[in-house]
mmCIF file of C-alpha atoms in Angstrom:
data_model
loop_
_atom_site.group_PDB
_atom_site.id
_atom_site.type_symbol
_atom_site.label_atom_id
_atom_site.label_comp_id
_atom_site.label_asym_id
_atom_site.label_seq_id
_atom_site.Cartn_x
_atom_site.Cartn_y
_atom_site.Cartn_z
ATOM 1 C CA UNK B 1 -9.470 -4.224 12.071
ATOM 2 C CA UNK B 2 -9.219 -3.218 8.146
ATOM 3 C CA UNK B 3 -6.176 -1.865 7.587
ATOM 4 C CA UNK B 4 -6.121 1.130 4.782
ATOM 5 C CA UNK B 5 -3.254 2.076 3.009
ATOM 6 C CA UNK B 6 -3.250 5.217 0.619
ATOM 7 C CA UNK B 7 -0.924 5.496 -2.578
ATOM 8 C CA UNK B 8 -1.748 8.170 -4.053
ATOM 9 C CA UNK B 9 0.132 8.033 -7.436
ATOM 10 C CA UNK B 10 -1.392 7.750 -11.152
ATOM 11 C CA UNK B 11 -0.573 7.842 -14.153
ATOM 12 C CA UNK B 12 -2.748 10.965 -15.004
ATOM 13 C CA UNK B 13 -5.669 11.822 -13.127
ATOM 14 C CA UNK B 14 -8.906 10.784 -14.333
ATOM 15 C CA UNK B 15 -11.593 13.570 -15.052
ATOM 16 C CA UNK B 16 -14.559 11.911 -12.537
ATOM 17 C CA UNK B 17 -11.273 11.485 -9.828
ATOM 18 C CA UNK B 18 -11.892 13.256 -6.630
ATOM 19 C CA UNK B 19 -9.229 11.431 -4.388
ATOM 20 C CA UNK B 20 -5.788 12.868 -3.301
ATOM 21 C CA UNK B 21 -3.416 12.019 -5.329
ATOM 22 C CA UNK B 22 -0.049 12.834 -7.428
ATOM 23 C CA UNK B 23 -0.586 12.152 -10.955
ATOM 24 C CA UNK B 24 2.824 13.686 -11.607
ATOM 25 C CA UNK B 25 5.475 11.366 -10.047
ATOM 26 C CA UNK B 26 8.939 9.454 -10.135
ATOM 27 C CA UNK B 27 10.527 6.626 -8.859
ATOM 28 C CA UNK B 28 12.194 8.765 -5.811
ATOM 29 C CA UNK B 29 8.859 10.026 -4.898
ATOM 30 C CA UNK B 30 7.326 7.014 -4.493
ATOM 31 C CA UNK B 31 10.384 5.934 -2.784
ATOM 32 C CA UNK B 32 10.179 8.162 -0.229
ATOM 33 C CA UNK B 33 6.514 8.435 0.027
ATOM 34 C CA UNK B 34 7.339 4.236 0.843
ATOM 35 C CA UNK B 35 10.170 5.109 3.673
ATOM 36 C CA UNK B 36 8.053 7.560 5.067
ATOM 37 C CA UNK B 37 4.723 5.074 5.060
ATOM 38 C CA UNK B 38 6.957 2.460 6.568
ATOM 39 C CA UNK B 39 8.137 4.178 9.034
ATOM 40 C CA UNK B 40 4.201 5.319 10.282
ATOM 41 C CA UNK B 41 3.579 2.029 10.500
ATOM 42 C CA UNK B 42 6.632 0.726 12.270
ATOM 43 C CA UNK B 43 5.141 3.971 14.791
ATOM 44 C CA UNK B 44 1.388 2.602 14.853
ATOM 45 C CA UNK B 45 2.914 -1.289 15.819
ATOM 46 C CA UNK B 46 4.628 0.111 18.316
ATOM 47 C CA UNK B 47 1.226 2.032 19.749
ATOM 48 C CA UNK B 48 -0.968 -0.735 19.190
ATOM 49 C CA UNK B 49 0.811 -3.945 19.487
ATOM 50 C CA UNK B 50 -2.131 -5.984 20.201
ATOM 51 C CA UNK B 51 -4.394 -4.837 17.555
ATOM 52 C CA UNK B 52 -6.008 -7.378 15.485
ATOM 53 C CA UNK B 53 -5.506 -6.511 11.949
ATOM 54 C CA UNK B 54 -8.152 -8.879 9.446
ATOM 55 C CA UNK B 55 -8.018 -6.861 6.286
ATOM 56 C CA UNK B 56 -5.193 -5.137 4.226
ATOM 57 C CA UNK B 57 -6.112 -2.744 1.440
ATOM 58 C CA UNK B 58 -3.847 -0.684 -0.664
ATOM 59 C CA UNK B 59 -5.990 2.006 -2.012
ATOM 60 C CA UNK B 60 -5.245 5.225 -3.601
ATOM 61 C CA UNK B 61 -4.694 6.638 -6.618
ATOM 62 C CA UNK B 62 -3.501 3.557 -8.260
ATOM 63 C CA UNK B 63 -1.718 1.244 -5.850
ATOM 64 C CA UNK B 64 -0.355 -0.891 -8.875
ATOM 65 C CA UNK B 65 2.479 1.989 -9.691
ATOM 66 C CA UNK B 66 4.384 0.054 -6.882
ATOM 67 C CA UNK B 67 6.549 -2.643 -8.053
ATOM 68 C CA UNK B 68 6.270 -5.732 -6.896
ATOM 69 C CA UNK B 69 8.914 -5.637 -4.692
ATOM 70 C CA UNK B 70 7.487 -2.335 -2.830
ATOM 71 C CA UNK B 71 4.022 -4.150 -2.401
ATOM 72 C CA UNK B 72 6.542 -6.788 -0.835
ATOM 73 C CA UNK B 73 8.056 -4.578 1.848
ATOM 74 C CA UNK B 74 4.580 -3.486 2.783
ATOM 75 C CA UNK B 75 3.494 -6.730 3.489
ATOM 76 C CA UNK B 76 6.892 -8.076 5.146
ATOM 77 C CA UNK B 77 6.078 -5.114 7.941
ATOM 78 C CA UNK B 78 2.949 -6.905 8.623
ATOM 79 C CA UNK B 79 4.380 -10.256 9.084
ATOM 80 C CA UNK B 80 7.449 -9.685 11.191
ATOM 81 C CA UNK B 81 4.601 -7.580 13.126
ATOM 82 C CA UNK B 82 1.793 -9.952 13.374
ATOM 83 C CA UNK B 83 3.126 -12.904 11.088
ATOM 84 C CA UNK B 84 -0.481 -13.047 8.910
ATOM 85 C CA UNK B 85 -2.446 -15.150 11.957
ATOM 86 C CA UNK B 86 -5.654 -13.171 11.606
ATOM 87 C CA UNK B 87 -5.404 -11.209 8.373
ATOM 88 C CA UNK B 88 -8.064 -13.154 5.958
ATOM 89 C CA UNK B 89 -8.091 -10.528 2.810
ATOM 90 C CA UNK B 90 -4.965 -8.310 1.107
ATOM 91 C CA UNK B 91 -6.862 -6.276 -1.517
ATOM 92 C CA UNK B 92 -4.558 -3.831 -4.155
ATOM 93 C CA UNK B 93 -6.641 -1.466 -6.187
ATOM 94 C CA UNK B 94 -5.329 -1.770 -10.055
ATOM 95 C CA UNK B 95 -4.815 -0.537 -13.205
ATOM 96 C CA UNK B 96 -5.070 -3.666 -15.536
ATOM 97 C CA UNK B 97 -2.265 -2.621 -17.630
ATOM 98 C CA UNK B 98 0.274 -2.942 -14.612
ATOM 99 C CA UNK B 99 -0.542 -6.496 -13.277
ATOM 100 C CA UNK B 100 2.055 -9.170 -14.941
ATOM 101 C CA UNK B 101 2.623 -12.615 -14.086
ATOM 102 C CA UNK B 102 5.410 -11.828 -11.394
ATOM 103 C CA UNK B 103 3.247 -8.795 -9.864
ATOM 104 C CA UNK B 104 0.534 -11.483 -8.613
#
């Protein structure tokens, strides 16, 4: 299964862009927008708790707004849910600018 996950925060919204997205944003926005996705999945483990999940992809807008450690409490809901057995690809759309040393 391919697992998609939508962040849709920029920056500013690019003039060819027809995605949804909020180019206009702050950090308690995307907090909440973070609870709130958590939470959905927590609710879709719960339905499906033998689904076989291969691919991860953070998609959006631009996924690499989050910090690090938001990226990181994404992922930790996949492994105390299905630990990383069959999941073979994590892919995080990005804006070059954001990716650092730490980020990767």
């Amino acid at each position: 299964m391919f697992f998609y996950l939508h962040i849709p925060f920029c920056r500013q919204k690019c003039q060819y862009c027809k995605f949804a997205l909020t180019p206009r944003f702050n950090a308690l926005k995307v907090r909440t927008y973070i609870d709130v996705l958590k939470k959905e999945m927590w609710s879709f483990f719960a339905e499906n708790p033998v689904v076989s999940i291969e691919t991860i992809y953070f998609g959006g807008g631009t996924p690499s707004i989050l910090t690090s450690g938001q990226v990181s409490e994404i992922l930790g809901i996949f492994q105390i849910q299905k630990g990383f057995v069959d999941i073979s690809e994590i892919t995080l759309e990005s804006n070059p600018e954001d990716i650092t040393d730490e980020y990767l």
